[in-house]
Coordinates of N, CA, C and O in Angstrom, one line a residue:
M651 N -7.8 12.1 129.9 CA -6.9 13.0 129.4 C -6.0 12.4 128.6 O -5.7 13.1 127.3
Y652 N -5.5 11.3 129.0 CA -4.3 10.8 128.3 C -4.8 10.0 126.9 O -4.1 10.4 125.7
Q653 N -5.9 9.8 126.5 CA -6.6 9.4 125.2 C -6.5 10.7 124.2 O -6.1 10.6 123.3
W654 N -6.8 11.7 124.8 CA -7.0 13.0 124.3 C -5.2 13.2 123.7 O -5.1 14.1 122.5
F655 N -4.4 13.2 124.7 CA -3.1 13.3 124.0 C -2.7 12.7 123.1 O -1.6 13.1 122.2
V656 N -2.8 11.2 123.2 CA -2.4 10.4 122.3 C -3.2 10.7 121.0 O -2.7 10.7 119.9
F657 N -4.7 10.9 120.9 CA -5.0 11.3 119.7 C -4.6 12.8 119.2 O -4.3 12.6 117.6
T658 N -3.9 13.8 119.8 CA -3.4 14.7 119.3 C -2.1 14.5 118.9 O -1.8 15.1 117.6
H659 N -1.2 13.5 119.6 CA -0.4 13.0 119.0 C -0.2 12.4 117.5 O 0.2 12.6 116.8
L660 N -1.2 11.7 117.5 CA -1.5 10.9 116.3 C -2.2 11.9 115.1 O -1.6 11.6 113.9
V661 N -2.9 12.6 115.5 CA -2.9 13.8 114.6 C -1.9 14.5 113.9 O -2.0 14.9 112.9
G662 N -1.2 15.1 114.8 CA 0.1 15.7 114.4 C 1.0 14.9 113.6 O 1.6 15.3 112.7
L663 N 1.2 13.3 113.9 CA 1.9 12.4 113.1 C 1.3 12.3 111.9 O 2.2 12.6 110.7
V664 N 0.0 12.3 111.4 CA -0.6 12.2 110.0 C -0.4 13.6 109.5 O 0.3 13.6 108.3
L665 N -0.5 14.4 110.2 CA -0.3 15.9 109.3 C 0.9 16.2 108.9 O 1.6 16.3 107.7
F666 N 2.0 15.7 110.1 CA 3.4 15.8 109.5 C 3.8 14.7 108.4 O 4.5 15.3 107.8
A667 N 3.4 13.6 108.6 CA 3.7 12.9 107.8 C 3.2 13.2 106.1 O 4.0 13.0 104.9
F668 N 2.1 13.6 106.2 CA 1.2 13.8 104.9 C 2.0 15.1 104.3 O 2.4 15.2 103.3
A669 N 2.3 15.9 105.1 CA 3.0 17.4 104.4 C 4.4 17.1 104.3 O 5.0 17.4 103.0
H670 N 5.1 16.6 105.0 CA 6.7 16.3 104.6 C 6.6 15.3 103.4 O 7.9 15.3 102.8
G671 N 5.9 14.3 103.5 CA 5.8 13.5 102.3 C 5.6 14.4 101.1 O 6.4 13.9 100.2
A672 N 4.8 15.1 101.1 CA 4.8 16.1 99.8 C 6.0 16.6 99.5 O 6.6 16.7 98.4
S673 N 6.6 17.3 100.5 CA 7.7 17.9 100.2 C 9.1 16.9 99.8 O 9.8 17.0 99.1
A674 N 9.1 15.8 100.7 CA 9.8 14.8 100.1 C 9.7 14.2 98.8 O 10.7 13.9 97.9
F675 N 8.7 14.2 98.2 CA 8.6 13.6 96.8 C 8.8 14.6 95.8 O 9.6 14.4 94.9
V676 N 8.6 16.1 96.2 CA 9.1 17.0 95.3 C 10.6 16.7 95.2 O 11.0 17.0 94.2
A677 N 11.4 16.9 96.3 CA 12.5 16.7 96.3 C 13.3 15.6 95.5 O 14.3 15.7 94.8
L678 N 12.5 14.3 95.6 CA 13.0 13.5 94.8 C 12.8 13.4 93.1 O 13.3 12.7 92.4
R679 N 11.6 14.3 93.0 CA 11.5 14.6 91.4 C 12.6 15.7 90.8 O 12.6 15.8 89.8
L680 N 13.0 16.7 91.8 CA 13.7 17.4 91.3 C 15.2 17.2 90.3 O 15.4 17.9 89.3
P681 N 15.6 16.1 90.8 CA 17.0 15.8 90.1 C 16.7 15.5 88.5 O 17.5 16.0 87.7
G682 N 15.4 15.0 88.1 CA 15.4 14.8 86.8 C 14.7 16.0 85.6 O 14.8 15.7 85.0
Q683 N 14.5 17.2 86.6 CA 14.1 18.4 86.3 C 15.0 19.3 85.6 O 16.3 19.6 86.2
R684 N 14.8 19.9 84.2 CA 15.4 20.9 84.0 C 15.0 22.2 83.4 O 15.6 23.2 83.0
D685 N 13.7 22.1 83.5 CA 12.8 23.4 83.3 C 12.9 24.4 84.5 O 12.4 23.9 85.7
R686 N 13.6 25.8 84.3 CA 13.3 26.7 85.5 C 12.2 26.5 86.2 O 12.0 26.7 87.5
A687 N 11.1 27.0 85.5 CA 9.9 27.2 85.9 C 9.2 26.3 86.7 O 8.7 26.2 87.8
V688 N 9.4 24.8 86.3 CA 9.2 23.8 87.1 C 10.0 23.7 88.5 O 9.3 23.2 89.2
V689 N 11.0 23.6 88.1 CA 11.8 23.6 89.2 C 11.4 24.7 90.7 O 11.4 24.5 91.8
A690 N 11.1 25.9 90.0 CA 10.9 27.0 90.9 C 9.4 26.6 91.5 O 9.2 26.6 92.8
N691 N 8.6 26.2 90.8 CA 7.2 25.8 91.1 C 7.5 24.4 92.3 O 6.5 24.6 93.6
Y692 N 8.1 23.5 92.1 CA 8.4 22.6 92.9 C 9.1 22.9 94.1 O 8.4 22.6 95.0
L693 N 9.6 24.1 94.1 CA 10.6 24.4 95.4 C 9.3 25.2 96.0 O 9.5 25.2 97.3
E694 N 8.4 25.7 95.6 CA 7.5 26.5 96.4 C 6.3 25.7 97.0 O 6.1 26.0 97.9
T695 N 6.1 24.7 96.2 CA 5.4 24.0 96.7 C 6.0 22.9 98.0 O 5.2 22.7 99.1
S696 N 7.3 22.7 97.7 CA 8.1 21.9 98.8 C 7.9 22.9 100.1 O 7.9 22.6 101.2
Q697 N 8.1 24.3 99.6 CA 8.1 25.3 101.1 C 6.7 25.6 101.8 O 6.6 25.4 103.0
L698 N 5.7 25.1 101.0 CA 4.3 25.1 101.5 C 4.0 24.3 102.5 O 3.4 24.3 103.4
A699 N 4.7 23.1 101.9 CA 4.4 21.7 102.8 C 5.1 21.6 103.8 O 4.6 21.3 104.9
T700 N 6.4 22.2 103.7 CA 7.1 22.4 104.9 C 6.1 23.4 106.2 O 6.5 23.0 107.2
R701 N 5.7 24.4 105.7 CA 5.0 25.2 106.7 C 4.2 24.2 107.7 O 3.8 24.5 108.6
T702 N 3.1 23.6 106.5 CA 2.3 22.6 107.3 C 3.0 21.7 108.0 O 2.3 21.2 109.2
M703 N 4.0 21.2 107.7 CA 4.7 20.1 108.2 C 5.1 20.4 109.7 O 5.0 19.7 111.0
Y704 N 5.3 21.6 110.1 CA 5.9 22.4 111.1 C 4.5 22.3 112.1 O 4.7 21.9 113.3
L705 N 3.2 22.5 111.6 CA 2.1 22.5 112.6 C 2.0 21.2 112.8 O 1.6 20.9 114.0
G706 N 2.1 20.0 111.9 CA 2.1 18.8 112.8 C 2.9 18.3 113.5 O 2.8 17.8 114.6
L707 N 4.2 18.7 113.6 CA 5.2 18.5 114.5 C 5.1 19.2 115.9 O 5.2 18.4 116.8
I708 N 4.4 20.4 115.9 CA 3.9 20.9 117.0 C 3.0 19.9 117.8 O 2.8 19.9 118.8
L709 N 2.0 19.7 117.0 CA 0.9 18.9 117.5 C 1.3 17.8 118.3 O 1.0 17.0 119.4
L710 N 2.3 17.1 117.3 CA 2.7 15.8 117.8 C 3.5 15.6 119.1 O 3.3 15.2 119.8
L711 N 4.2 17.0 119.0 CA 5.1 17.3 120.2 C 4.2 17.3 121.5 O 4.5 16.8 122.6
I712 N 3.2 18.0 121.3 CA 2.4 18.5 122.4 C 1.6 17.2 122.9 O 1.5 16.9 124.0
G713 N 1.4 16.4 121.9 CA 0.3 15.3 122.5 C 1.3 14.2 122.8 O 0.8 13.8 124.1
G714 N 2.4 14.1 122.6 CA 3.6 12.9 123.1 C 4.1 13.6 124.2 O 3.9 12.7 125.4
A715 N 4.1 14.9 124.8 CA 4.5 15.4 125.8 C 3.5 15.3 127.1 O 3.8 14.6 128.2
G716 N 2.2 15.8 126.7 CA 0.9 15.5 127.3 C 1.1 14.1 127.9 O 0.7 13.7 128.9
A717 N 1.0 13.3 127.1 CA 0.8 11.6 127.3 C 2.0 11.0 128.1 O 1.7 10.6 129.2
A718 N 3.0 11.7 127.7 CA 4.0 11.2 128.5 C 4.1 11.6 129.9 O 4.6 11.0 131.1
T719 N 3.6 12.8 129.8 CA 3.3 13.4 131.5 C 2.4 12.7 132.3 O 2.6 12.5 133.4
I720 N 1.1 12.6 131.9 CA 0.3 12.0 132.5 C 0.7 10.6 133.0 O 0.4 10.2 134.1
N721 N 1.1 9.9 132.0 CA 1.5 8.3 132.5 C 3.1 8.2 133.0 O 3.4 7.1 133.4
D722 N 3.7 9.4 133.3 CA 5.0 9.4 133.9 C 6.0 8.3 133.0 O 6.6 7.6 133.7
F723 N 6.1 8.9 131.9 CA 6.7 8.1 130.8 C 8.4 8.6 130.7 O 8.9 8.1 129.8
W724 N 8.6 10.1 131.0 CA 9.6 10.6 130.7 C 10.8 9.8 130.8 O 11.7 10.1 130.0
L725 N 11.1 9.2 131.7 CA 12.3 8.4 132.0 C 12.4 6.9 131.5 O 13.2 6.1 131.5
K726 N 11.4 6.5 130.8 CA 11.3 5.4 129.8 C 12.3 5.2 128.8 O 12.4 6.3 127.9
P727 N 13.0 4.1 128.7 CA 14.0 4.4 127.5 C 13.5 4.5 126.2 O 14.0 5.1 125.3
W728 N 12.3 3.9 126.1 CA 11.8 4.1 124.4 C 11.4 5.4 124.3 O 11.4 6.1 123.1
V729 N 11.1 6.2 125.3 CA 10.5 7.7 125.1 C 12.3 8.4 125.2 O 12.0 9.4 124.2
L730 N 12.8 8.3 125.7 CA 13.9 8.8 125.7 C 14.8 8.9 124.2 O 15.1 9.9 123.7
G731 N 14.5 7.6 123.7 CA 15.1 7.1 122.8 C 14.5 7.8 121.4 O 15.2 8.2 120.5
S732 N 13.2 8.0 121.8 CA 12.4 8.5 120.6 C 12.8 9.8 120.7 O 12.8 10.8 119.4
I733 N 12.8 10.6 121.5 CA 13.4 11.8 121.8 C 14.6 12.2 121.1 O 14.9 13.1 120.4
V734 N 15.7 11.4 121.4 CA 16.9 11.4 120.9 C 17.0 11.1 119.4 O 17.6 12.1 118.7
V735 N 16.2 10.5 118.8 CA 16.2 9.9 117.6 C 15.6 11.2 116.7 O 16.1 11.6 115.7
L736 N 14.6 11.6 117.2 CA 13.7 13.0 116.7 C 14.6 14.3 116.7 O 14.8 14.7 115.4
V737 N 15.4 14.5 117.5 CA 16.2 15.7 117.7 C 17.4 15.4 116.6 O 17.7 16.4 115.9
L738 N 18.1 14.2 116.7 CA 19.2 14.1 115.5 C 18.5 14.1 114.2 O 19.1 14.9 113.3
V739 N 17.5 13.7 113.9 CA 16.9 13.7 112.7 C 16.5 14.9 112.2 O 16.9 15.5 111.0
I740 N 15.8 16.0 112.8 CA 15.5 17.3 112.5 C 16.8 17.9 112.4 O 16.6 18.3 111.8
A741 N 17.9 17.7 113.3 CA 19.1 18.5 113.2 C 19.8 18.3 112.0 O 20.1 19.2 111.0
L742 N 19.8 17.2 111.5 CA 20.6 16.5 110.4 C 19.6 17.0 109.3 O 20.6 17.7 108.2
M743 N 18.4 16.7 109.1 CA 17.7 17.0 108.1 C 17.7 18.6 107.9 O 17.5 19.1 106.7
Y744 N 17.5 19.5 109.0 CA 17.5 21.0 108.9 C 18.9 21.4 108.2 O 19.1 22.1 107.1
M745 N 20.0 20.9 108.6 CA 21.3 21.2 108.2 C 21.6 20.8 106.9 O 21.9 21.7 106.0
L746 N 21.7 19.7 106.5 CA 21.5 19.2 105.0 C 20.5 20.0 104.0 O 20.9 20.3 103.2
G747 N 19.3 19.7 104.6 CA 18.3 20.4 103.6 C 18.3 21.7 103.2 O 18.4 22.5 102.4
T748 N 18.6 22.7 104.3 CA 18.9 24.2 104.3 C 20.0 24.5 103.6 O 20.1 25.3 102.6
A749 N 21.1 23.8 103.7 CA 22.3 24.3 102.9 C 22.4 23.9 101.6 O 22.8 24.4 100.7
Y750 N 21.3 23.1 101.2 CA 20.9 22.7 99.8 C 20.3 23.5 99.0 O 20.2 23.8 98.0
Y751 N 18.9 23.4 99.8 CA 17.8 24.1 99.1 C 17.7 25.8 99.1 O 17.3 26.5 98.3
A752 N 18.3 26.3 100.2 CA 18.3 27.6 100.3 C 19.1 28.3 99.3 O 18.6 29.1 98.6
P753 N 20.5 27.7 99.1 CA 21.1 28.4 98.1 C 20.5 28.1 96.5 O 20.5 28.9 95.7
L754 N 19.9 26.9 96.6 CA 19.3 26.5 95.0 C 18.2 27.8 94.7 O 18.1 28.3 93.7
R755 N 17.4 28.0 95.9 CA 16.4 29.1 95.6 C 17.0 30.4 95.3 O 16.2 31.1 94.4
E756 N 17.9 30.7 96.0 CA 18.7 32.1 95.5 C 19.2 32.2 94.2 O 18.9 33.2 93.6
Q757 N 19.9 31.0 94.0 CA 20.7 31.0 92.7 C 19.9 31.0 91.7 O 20.0 31.5 90.6
L758 N 18.5 30.2 91.7 CA 17.7 30.0 90.7 C 17.0 31.5 90.5 O 16.9 31.6 89.3
A759 N 16.7 32.5 91.4 CA 16.0 33.5 91.4 C 17.0 34.5 91.0 O 16.9 35.6 90.6
G760 N 18.5 34.4 91.0 CA 19.3 35.5 91.0 C 19.2 36.6 92.2 O 18.6 37.6 91.9
K761 N 19.6 36.1 93.3 CA 19.4 37.2 94.5 C 20.3 38.3 94.5 O 21.6 38.0 94.0
D762 N 20.0 39.5 95.1 CA 20.9 40.8 95.2 C 21.6 41.0 94.3 O 22.8 41.1 94.1
G763 N 21.0 40.9 92.7 CA 21.4 41.6 91.7 C 22.2 40.6 91.0 O 22.7 41.0 90.1
A764 N 22.4 39.6 91.6 CA 23.3 38.4 90.7 C 22.5 38.0 89.6 O 21.2 37.7 89.5
A765 N 22.8 37.4 88.5 CA 22.5 36.9 87.7 C 21.9 35.3 88.0 O 22.7 34.7 88.7
P766 N 20.8 34.9 87.4 CA 20.3 33.5 87.9 C 21.4 32.6 87.3 O 22.0 32.8 86.3
M767 N 21.4 31.4 88.0 CA 22.4 30.2 87.6 C 22.1 29.8 86.3 O 20.9 29.7 85.6
S768 N 23.0 29.6 85.5 CA 22.9 29.1 84.2 C 22.3 27.6 84.4 O 22.1 27.0 85.1
D769 N 21.7 27.2 83.0 CA 20.9 25.8 83.0 C 22.0 24.7 83.2 O 21.6 23.7 83.7
E770 N 23.2 25.0 82.6 CA 24.2 24.0 83.0 C 24.4 23.7 84.5 O 24.6 22.8 85.2
A771 N 24.7 24.9 85.1 CA 24.7 25.0 86.7 C 23.7 24.7 87.2 O 23.7 23.8 88.0
L772 N 22.5 24.6 86.8 CA 21.2 24.3 87.4 C 21.0 22.6 87.3 O 20.9 22.0 88.2
A773 N 21.6 22.2 86.1 CA 21.6 20.7 85.9 C 22.5 20.1 86.5 O 22.1 19.0 87.4
T774 N 23.9 20.6 87.0 CA 24.8 20.1 87.8 C 24.4 20.1 89.4 O 24.4 19.0 89.9
Y775 N 23.7 21.1 89.9 CA 23.3 21.1 90.8 C 22.3 20.4 91.4 O 22.2 19.8 92.6
L776 N 21.4 20.0 90.5 CA 20.2 19.2 90.8 C 20.6 17.5 91.0 O 19.8 16.8 91.0
D777 N 21.8 17.3 90.2 CA 22.1 16.1 90.0 C 22.9 15.5 91.4 O 23.4 14.2 91.2
E778 N 23.0 16.4 92.2 CA 23.8 16.0 93.6 C 22.8 14.7 94.1 O 21.5 14.9 94.1
R779 N 23.3 14.0 95.0 CA 22.5 12.9 95.7 C 22.0 13.4 97.0 O 21.3 12.5 97.7
R780 N 21.9 14.8 97.3 CA 21.4 15.2 98.7 C 19.9 14.6 98.9 O 19.7 14.5 100.0
P781 N 19.1 15.1 97.8 CA 17.8 14.6 98.4 C 17.6 13.1 98.9 O 16.6 12.7 99.5
R782 N 18.2 12.3 97.9 CA 18.2 10.8 98.6 C 18.8 10.7 100.1 O 18.2 9.8 100.5
M783 N 19.9 11.4 100.2 CA 20.3 11.3 101.6 C 19.4 11.9 102.4 O 19.4 11.4 103.7
L784 N 18.8 12.9 102.2 CA 17.6 13.5 103.2 C 16.5 12.1 103.4 O 15.9 12.2 104.5
A785 N 16.2 11.9 102.3 CA 15.0 10.7 102.2 C 15.6 9.7 103.3 O 14.8 9.0 103.9
A786 N 16.7 8.8 102.9 CA 17.3 8.0 103.9 C 17.2 8.3 105.2 O 16.9 7.3 106.0
I787 N 17.7 9.7 105.7 CA 17.8 9.7 106.9 C 16.4 9.7 107.6 O 16.0 9.3 108.6
G788 N 15.5 10.6 106.8 CA 13.9 10.6 107.4 C 13.4 9.2 107.7 O 12.9 9.0 108.7
V789 N 13.2 8.5 106.7 CA 13.0 7.3 106.9 C 13.5 6.2 107.7 O 12.7 5.6 108.6
L790 N 14.8 6.5 107.7 CA 15.3 5.5 109.1 C 14.9 6.1 110.3 O 14.6 5.3 111.3
G791 N 14.9 7.2 110.5 CA 14.2 7.7 111.8 C 13.1 7.4 112.0 O 12.9 7.3 113.1
L792 N 12.1 7.7 111.2 CA 10.8 7.4 111.2 C 10.6 5.9 111.5 O 10.0 5.8 112.6
L793 N 11.4 5.0 110.9 CA 11.1 3.5 111.4 C 11.5 3.5 112.6 O 10.9 2.7 113.4
I794 N 12.6 4.0 113.1 CA 13.2 3.7 114.6 C 12.2 4.1 115.5 O 12.2 3.5 116.5
I795 N 11.6 5.4 115.3 CA 10.8 5.7 116.1 C 9.5 5.0 116.4 O 9.1 4.9 117.4
I796 N 9.0 4.6 115.1 CA 8.0 3.6 115.1 C 8.2 2.7 116.1 O 7.4 2.0 116.7
W797 N 9.3 2.0 115.7 CA 9.9 0.7 116.3 C 9.9 1.0 117.9 O 9.2 0.0 118.7
L798 N 10.3 1.8 118.5 CA 10.6 2.7 119.9 C 9.1 2.6 120.2 O 8.8 2.0 121.5
M799 N 7.9 3.1 119.6 CA 6.8 3.3 120.2 C 6.0 2.4 120.3 O 4.9 2.1 120.9
V800 N 6.1 1.5 119.1 CA 5.2 0.3 119.2 C 5.9 -0.8 120.2 O 5.1 -1.5 121.0
L801 N 7.0 -1.2 120.0 CA 7.5 -2.4 121.0 C 8.0 -1.7 122.3 O 8.4 -2.7 123.2
K802 N 8.4 -0.5 122.5 CA 8.6 0.1 123.7 C 9.7 -0.8 124.6 O 9.4 -1.3 125.7
P803 N 11.2 -0.8 123.9 CA 11.8 -1.8 124.5 C 12.4 -1.4 125.9 O 12.3 0.2 125.9
G804 N 12.9 -1.8 126.6 CA 13.3 -1.2 128.0 C 12.2 -0.9 129.1 O 12.6 -0.5 130.1

């Protein structure tokens, strides 16, 4: 049974990385864009990828939890460290990403009868460094988790 949980964990990881990678590349392409239709399409693509990413995350968590339970790994430092890093990365990325992309989607479309943001305001908004900061947090978190899972310190 352990091998099936590991398999599920790895399938979830691949799906998570694939979908989240698509969203990340979209985020890194946005700062150079000025065409409103392109920005809107990129945001829609990112949103679709993010939904798929959550399915991968669920599989990853089910597989990891099952493997940890079967082998009594829950109190191992590398498992606890992985959980702490994952929770911190998810929290940081959710807070920083949602605070940046949700208002962009709303302002781009002109929500609740408000006029859509001007081209100048869009250019200024997209020039922020937030996408690079999110990418750095995600890559660093993933590298730490891979290190913990492969080398199993402690």
